[in-house]
mmCIF file of C-alpha atoms in Angstrom:
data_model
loop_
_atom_site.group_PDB
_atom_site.id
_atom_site.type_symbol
_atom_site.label_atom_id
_atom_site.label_comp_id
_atom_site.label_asym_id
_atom_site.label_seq_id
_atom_site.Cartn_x
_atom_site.Cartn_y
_atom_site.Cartn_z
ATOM 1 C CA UNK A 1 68.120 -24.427 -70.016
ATOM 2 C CA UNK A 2 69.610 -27.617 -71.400
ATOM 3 C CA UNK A 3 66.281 -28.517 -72.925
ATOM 4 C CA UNK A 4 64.050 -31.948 -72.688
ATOM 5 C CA UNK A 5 66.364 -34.820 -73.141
ATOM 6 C CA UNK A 6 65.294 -38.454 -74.330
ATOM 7 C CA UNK A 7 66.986 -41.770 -74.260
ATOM 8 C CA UNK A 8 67.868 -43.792 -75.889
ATOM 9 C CA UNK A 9 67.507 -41.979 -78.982
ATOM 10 C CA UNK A 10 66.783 -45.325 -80.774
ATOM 11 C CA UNK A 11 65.432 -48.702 -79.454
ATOM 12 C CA UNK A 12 65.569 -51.944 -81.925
ATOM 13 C CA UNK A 13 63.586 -54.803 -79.680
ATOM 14 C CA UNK A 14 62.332 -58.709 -80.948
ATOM 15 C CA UNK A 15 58.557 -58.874 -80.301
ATOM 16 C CA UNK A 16 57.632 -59.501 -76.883
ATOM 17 C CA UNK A 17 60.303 -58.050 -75.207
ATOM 18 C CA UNK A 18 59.923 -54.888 -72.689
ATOM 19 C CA UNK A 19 61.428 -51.587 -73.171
ATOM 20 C CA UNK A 20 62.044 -48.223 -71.183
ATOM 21 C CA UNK A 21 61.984 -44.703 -72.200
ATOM 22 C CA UNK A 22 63.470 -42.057 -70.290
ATOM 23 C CA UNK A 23 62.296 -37.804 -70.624
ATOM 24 C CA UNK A 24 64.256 -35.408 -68.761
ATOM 25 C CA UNK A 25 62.056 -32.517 -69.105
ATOM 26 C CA UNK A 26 63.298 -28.992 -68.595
ATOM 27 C CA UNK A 27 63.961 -28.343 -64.746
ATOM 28 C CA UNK A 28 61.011 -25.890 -63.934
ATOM 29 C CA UNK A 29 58.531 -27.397 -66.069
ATOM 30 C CA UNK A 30 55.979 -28.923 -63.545
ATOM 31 C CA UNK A 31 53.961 -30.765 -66.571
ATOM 32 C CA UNK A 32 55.240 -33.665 -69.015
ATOM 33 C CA UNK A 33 53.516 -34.978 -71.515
ATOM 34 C CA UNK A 34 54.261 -38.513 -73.825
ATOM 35 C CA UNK A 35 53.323 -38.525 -77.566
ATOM 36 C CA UNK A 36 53.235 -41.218 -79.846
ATOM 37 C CA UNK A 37 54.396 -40.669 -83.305
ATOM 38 C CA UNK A 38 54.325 -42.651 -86.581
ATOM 39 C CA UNK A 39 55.326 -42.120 -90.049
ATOM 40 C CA UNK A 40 53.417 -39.201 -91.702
ATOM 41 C CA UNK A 41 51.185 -38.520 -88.698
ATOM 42 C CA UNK A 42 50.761 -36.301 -86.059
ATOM 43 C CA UNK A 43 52.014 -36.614 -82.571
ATOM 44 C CA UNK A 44 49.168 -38.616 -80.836
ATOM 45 C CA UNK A 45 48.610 -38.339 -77.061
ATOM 46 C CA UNK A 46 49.141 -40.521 -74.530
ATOM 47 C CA UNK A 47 49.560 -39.900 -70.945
ATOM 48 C CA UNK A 48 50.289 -36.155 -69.013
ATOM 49 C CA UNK A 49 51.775 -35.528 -65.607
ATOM 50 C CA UNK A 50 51.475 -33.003 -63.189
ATOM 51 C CA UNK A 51 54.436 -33.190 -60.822
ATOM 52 C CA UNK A 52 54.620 -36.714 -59.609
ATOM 53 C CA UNK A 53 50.926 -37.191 -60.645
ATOM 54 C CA UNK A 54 49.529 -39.049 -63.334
ATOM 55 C CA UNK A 55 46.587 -36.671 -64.492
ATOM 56 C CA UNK A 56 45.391 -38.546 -68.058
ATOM 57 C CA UNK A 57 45.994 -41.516 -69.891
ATOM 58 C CA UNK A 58 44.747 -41.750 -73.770
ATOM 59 C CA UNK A 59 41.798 -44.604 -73.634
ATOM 60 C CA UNK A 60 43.649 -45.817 -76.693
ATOM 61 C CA UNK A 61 46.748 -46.890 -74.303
ATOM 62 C CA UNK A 62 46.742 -50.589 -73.948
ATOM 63 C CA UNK A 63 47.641 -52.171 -70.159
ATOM 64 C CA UNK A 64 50.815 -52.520 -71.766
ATOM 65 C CA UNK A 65 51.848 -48.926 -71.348
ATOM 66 C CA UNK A 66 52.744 -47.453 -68.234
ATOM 67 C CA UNK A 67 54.742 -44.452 -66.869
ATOM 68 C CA UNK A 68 56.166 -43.114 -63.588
ATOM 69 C CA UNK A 69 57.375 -40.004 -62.575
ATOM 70 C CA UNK A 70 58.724 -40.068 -59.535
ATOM 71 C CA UNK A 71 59.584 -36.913 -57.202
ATOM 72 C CA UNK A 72 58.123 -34.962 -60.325
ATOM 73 C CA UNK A 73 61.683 -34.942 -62.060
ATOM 74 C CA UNK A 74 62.282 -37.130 -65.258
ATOM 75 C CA UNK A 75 59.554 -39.502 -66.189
ATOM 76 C CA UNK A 76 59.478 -43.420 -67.711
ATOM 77 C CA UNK A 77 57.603 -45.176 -70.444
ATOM 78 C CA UNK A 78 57.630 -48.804 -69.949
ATOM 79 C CA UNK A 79 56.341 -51.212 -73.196
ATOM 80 C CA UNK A 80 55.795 -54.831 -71.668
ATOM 81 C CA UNK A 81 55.381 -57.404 -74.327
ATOM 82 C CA UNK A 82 55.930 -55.355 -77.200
ATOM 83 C CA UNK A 83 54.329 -55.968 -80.715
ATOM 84 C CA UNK A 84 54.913 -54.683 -83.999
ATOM 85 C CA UNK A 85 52.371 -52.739 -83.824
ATOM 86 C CA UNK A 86 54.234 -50.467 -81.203
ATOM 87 C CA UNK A 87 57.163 -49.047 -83.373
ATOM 88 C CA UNK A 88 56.916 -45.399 -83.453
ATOM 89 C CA UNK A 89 58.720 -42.627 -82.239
ATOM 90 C CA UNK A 90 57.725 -41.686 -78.843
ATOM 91 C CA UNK A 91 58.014 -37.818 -77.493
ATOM 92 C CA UNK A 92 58.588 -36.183 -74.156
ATOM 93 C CA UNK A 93 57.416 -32.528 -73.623
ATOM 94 C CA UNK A 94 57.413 -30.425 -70.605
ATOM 95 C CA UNK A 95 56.015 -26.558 -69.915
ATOM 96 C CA UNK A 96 55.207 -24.742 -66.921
ATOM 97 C CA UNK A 97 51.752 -24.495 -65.514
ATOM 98 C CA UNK A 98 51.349 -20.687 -66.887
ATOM 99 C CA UNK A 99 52.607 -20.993 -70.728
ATOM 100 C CA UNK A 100 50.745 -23.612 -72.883
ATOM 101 C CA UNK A 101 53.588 -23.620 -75.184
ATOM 102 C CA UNK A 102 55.495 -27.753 -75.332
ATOM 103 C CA UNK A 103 59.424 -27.993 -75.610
ATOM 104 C CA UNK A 104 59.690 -31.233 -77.202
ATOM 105 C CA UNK A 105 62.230 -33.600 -76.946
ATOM 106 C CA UNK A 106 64.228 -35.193 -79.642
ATOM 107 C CA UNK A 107 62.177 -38.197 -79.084
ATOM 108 C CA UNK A 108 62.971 -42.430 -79.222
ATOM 109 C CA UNK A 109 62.647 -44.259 -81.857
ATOM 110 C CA UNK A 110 61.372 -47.788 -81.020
ATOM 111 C CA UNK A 111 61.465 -50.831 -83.749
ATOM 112 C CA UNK A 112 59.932 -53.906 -83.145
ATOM 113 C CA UNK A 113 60.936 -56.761 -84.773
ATOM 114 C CA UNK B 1 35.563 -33.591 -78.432
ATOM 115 C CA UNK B 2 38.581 -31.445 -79.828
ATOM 116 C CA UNK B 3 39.581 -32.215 -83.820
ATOM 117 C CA UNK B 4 42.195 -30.274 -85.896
ATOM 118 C CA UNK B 5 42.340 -30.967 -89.847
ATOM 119 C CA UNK B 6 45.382 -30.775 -91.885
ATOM 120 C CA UNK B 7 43.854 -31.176 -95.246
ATOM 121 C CA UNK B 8 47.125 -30.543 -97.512
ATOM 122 C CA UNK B 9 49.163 -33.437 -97.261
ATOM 123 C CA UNK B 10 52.221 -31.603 -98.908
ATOM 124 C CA UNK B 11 52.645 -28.092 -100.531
ATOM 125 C CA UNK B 12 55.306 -26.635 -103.134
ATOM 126 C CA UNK B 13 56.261 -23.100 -102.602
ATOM 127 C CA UNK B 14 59.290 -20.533 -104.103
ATOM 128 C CA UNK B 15 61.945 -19.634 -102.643
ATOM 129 C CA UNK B 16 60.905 -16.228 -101.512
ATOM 130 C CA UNK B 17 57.443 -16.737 -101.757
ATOM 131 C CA UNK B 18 54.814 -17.283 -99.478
ATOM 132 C CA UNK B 19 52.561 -19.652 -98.653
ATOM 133 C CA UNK B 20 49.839 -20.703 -96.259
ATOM 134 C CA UNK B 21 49.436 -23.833 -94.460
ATOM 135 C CA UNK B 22 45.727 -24.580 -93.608
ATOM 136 C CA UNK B 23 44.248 -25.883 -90.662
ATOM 137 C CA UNK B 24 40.803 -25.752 -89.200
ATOM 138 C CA UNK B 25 39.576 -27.259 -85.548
ATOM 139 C CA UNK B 26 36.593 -28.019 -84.024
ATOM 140 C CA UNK B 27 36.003 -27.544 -79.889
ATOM 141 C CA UNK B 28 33.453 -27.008 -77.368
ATOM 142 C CA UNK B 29 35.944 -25.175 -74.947
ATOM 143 C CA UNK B 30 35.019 -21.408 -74.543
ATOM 144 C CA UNK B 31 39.034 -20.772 -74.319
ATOM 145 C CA UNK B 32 41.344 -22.294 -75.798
ATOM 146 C CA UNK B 33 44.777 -21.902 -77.768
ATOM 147 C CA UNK B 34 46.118 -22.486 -81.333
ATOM 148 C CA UNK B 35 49.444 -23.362 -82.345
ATOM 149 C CA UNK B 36 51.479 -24.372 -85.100
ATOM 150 C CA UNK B 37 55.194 -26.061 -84.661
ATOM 151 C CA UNK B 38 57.652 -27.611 -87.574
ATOM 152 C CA UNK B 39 59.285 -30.604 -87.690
ATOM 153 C CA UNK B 40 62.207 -30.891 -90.249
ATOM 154 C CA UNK B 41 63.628 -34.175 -90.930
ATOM 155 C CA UNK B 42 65.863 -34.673 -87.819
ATOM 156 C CA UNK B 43 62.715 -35.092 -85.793
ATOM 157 C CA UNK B 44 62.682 -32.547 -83.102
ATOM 158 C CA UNK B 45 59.345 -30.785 -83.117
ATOM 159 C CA UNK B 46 59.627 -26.727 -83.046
ATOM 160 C CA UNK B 47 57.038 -24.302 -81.575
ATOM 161 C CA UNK B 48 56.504 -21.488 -84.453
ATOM 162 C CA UNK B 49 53.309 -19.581 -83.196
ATOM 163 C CA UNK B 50 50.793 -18.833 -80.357
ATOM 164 C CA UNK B 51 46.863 -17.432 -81.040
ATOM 165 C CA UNK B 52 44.710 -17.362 -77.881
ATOM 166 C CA UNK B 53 40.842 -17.462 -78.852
ATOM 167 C CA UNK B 54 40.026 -14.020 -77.505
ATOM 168 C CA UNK B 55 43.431 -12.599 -78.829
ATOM 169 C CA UNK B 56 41.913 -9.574 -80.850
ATOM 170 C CA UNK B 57 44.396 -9.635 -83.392
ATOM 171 C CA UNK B 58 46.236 -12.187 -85.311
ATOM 172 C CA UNK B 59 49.580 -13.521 -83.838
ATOM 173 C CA UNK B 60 52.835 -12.819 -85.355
ATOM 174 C CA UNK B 61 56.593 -14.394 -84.969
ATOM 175 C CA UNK B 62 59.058 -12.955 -87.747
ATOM 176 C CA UNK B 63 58.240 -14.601 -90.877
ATOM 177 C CA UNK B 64 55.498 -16.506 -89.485
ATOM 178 C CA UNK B 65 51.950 -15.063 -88.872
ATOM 179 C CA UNK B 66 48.441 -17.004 -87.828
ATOM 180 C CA UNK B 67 45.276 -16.401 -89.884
ATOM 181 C CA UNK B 68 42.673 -16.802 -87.092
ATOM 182 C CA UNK B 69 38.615 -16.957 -88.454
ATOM 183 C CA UNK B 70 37.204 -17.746 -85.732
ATOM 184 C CA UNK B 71 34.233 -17.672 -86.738
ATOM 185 C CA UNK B 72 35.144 -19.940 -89.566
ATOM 186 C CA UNK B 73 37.262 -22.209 -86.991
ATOM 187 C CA UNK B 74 40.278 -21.726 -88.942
ATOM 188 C CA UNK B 75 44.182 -20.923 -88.042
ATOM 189 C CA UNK B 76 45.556 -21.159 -91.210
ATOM 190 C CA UNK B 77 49.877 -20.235 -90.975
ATOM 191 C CA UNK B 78 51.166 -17.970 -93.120
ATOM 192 C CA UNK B 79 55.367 -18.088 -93.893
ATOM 193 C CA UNK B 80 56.438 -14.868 -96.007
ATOM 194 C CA UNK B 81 59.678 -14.864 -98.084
ATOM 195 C CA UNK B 82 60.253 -18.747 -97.911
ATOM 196 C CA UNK B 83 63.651 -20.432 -97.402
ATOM 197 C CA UNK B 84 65.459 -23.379 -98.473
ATOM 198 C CA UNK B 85 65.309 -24.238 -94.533
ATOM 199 C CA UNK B 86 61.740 -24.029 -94.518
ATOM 200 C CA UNK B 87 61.321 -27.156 -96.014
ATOM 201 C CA UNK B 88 59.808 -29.749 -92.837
ATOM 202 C CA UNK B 89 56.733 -30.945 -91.287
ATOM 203 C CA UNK B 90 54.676 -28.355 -89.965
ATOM 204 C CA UNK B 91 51.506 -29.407 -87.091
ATOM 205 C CA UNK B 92 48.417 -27.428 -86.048
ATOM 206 C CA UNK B 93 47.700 -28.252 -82.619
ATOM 207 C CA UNK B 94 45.071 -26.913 -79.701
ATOM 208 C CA UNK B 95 44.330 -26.958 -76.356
ATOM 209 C CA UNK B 96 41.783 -26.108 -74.049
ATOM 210 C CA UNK B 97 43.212 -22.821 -71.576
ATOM 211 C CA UNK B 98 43.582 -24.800 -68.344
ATOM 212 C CA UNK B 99 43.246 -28.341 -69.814
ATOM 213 C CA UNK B 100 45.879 -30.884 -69.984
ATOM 214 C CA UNK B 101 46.413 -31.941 -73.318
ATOM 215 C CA UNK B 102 47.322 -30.525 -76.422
ATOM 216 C CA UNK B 103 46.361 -32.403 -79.899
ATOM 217 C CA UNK B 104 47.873 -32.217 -83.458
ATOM 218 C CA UNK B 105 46.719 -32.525 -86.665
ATOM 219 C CA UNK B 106 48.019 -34.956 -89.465
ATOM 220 C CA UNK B 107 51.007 -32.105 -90.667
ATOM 221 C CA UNK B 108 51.356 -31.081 -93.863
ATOM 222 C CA UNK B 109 54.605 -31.326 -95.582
ATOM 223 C CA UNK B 110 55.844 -28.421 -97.632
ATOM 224 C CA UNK B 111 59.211 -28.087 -99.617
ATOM 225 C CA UNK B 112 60.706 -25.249 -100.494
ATOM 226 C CA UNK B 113 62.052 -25.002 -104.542
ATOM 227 C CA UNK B 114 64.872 -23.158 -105.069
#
């Protein structure tokens, strides 16, 4: 169990620019979640796969946003145009389908400039 | 809708001591789960605790227990005999049994004094 992995670890990007995230989540974990982050808050939800499917996506996700995961392995969170508005940290979890409990990644911090 | 409240932005405690985080919710769901998980300062979020909703008595993990009212909607967590190491962001979250998503609360921050 080598745990969920995220890179980069830290993203500096000039407004309007895209970005991608990547989440390895942990090999037997069917279900992957993204979280967005910022200071002093709570880790706010934003889209959840099951396998290779895309189950929910958080109404407050602009068309900006989008993520894959293909084959139902590691996933991607792509930021097109990005604003300032978007710096945050942004989590990957995974679990299985039987234990609600999340393994978190170490996360990606993003800073738009 | 599903809400969790965090209403103690930060809490002092003892070395030693214990203290108890609050955090009430408010769901719909007929089942659903409680958890609390700590974040210290290099980021990585930790899972503490576990409390189904028809778990008949209150979960325990070592030094950490959960406080479940349910009739009061609250899941407050208790940490006995504080440490130095204790000191981080700690999140209430929930989820429906069989939903997708899990939500968190704001976090309340809580430093340990030696």
């Amino acid at each position: 169990d080598t745990g969920v992995s995220q890179n980069p670890r830290h993203k500096i990007t000039k407004r309007g620019q895209n970005v991608t995230f990547r989440c390895d989540p942990i090999s037997e974990h069917n279900r992957l979640y993204w979280y967005r982050q910022t200071l002093g808050q709570g880790p706010e939800f934003l889209t959840y796969f099951q396998n290779e499917a895309q189950l929910e996506k958080s109404r407050l996700l602009s068309d900006r946003f989008s993520a894959e995961r293909p084959k139902g392995s590691f996933s991607t969170l792509e930021i097109q145009r990005t604003e300032q508005g978007d710096s945050a940290m942004y989590l990957c979890a995974s679990r299985t389908g039987l234990n609600e409990k999340l393994f978190f990644g170490s996360g990606t911090q993003l800073s738009v400039l | 809708a599903q809400k969790i409240t965090q209403t103690q932005p930060g809490m002092f405690v003892q070395e030693k001591e214990a203290v108890t985080l609050d955090c009430t919710y408010d769901t719909s769901d007929p089942s659903y789960g409680l958890f609390w998980y700590k974040q210290p300062s290099s980021g990585e979020m930790i899972f503490l605790i576990y409390q189904g909703s028809y778990d008949q008595q209150n979960a325990t993990e070592g030094r950490y227990s959960l406080n479940f009212q349910k009739a009061r909607k609250s899941a407050n967590l208790v940490i006995s005999a504080s440490q130095l190491g204790d000191s981080a962001m700690y999140f209430c979250a929930m989820s429906a049994t069989g939903g997708f998503k899990t939500i968190f609360g704001a976090g309340t921050r809580l430093f340990v004094k030696a």
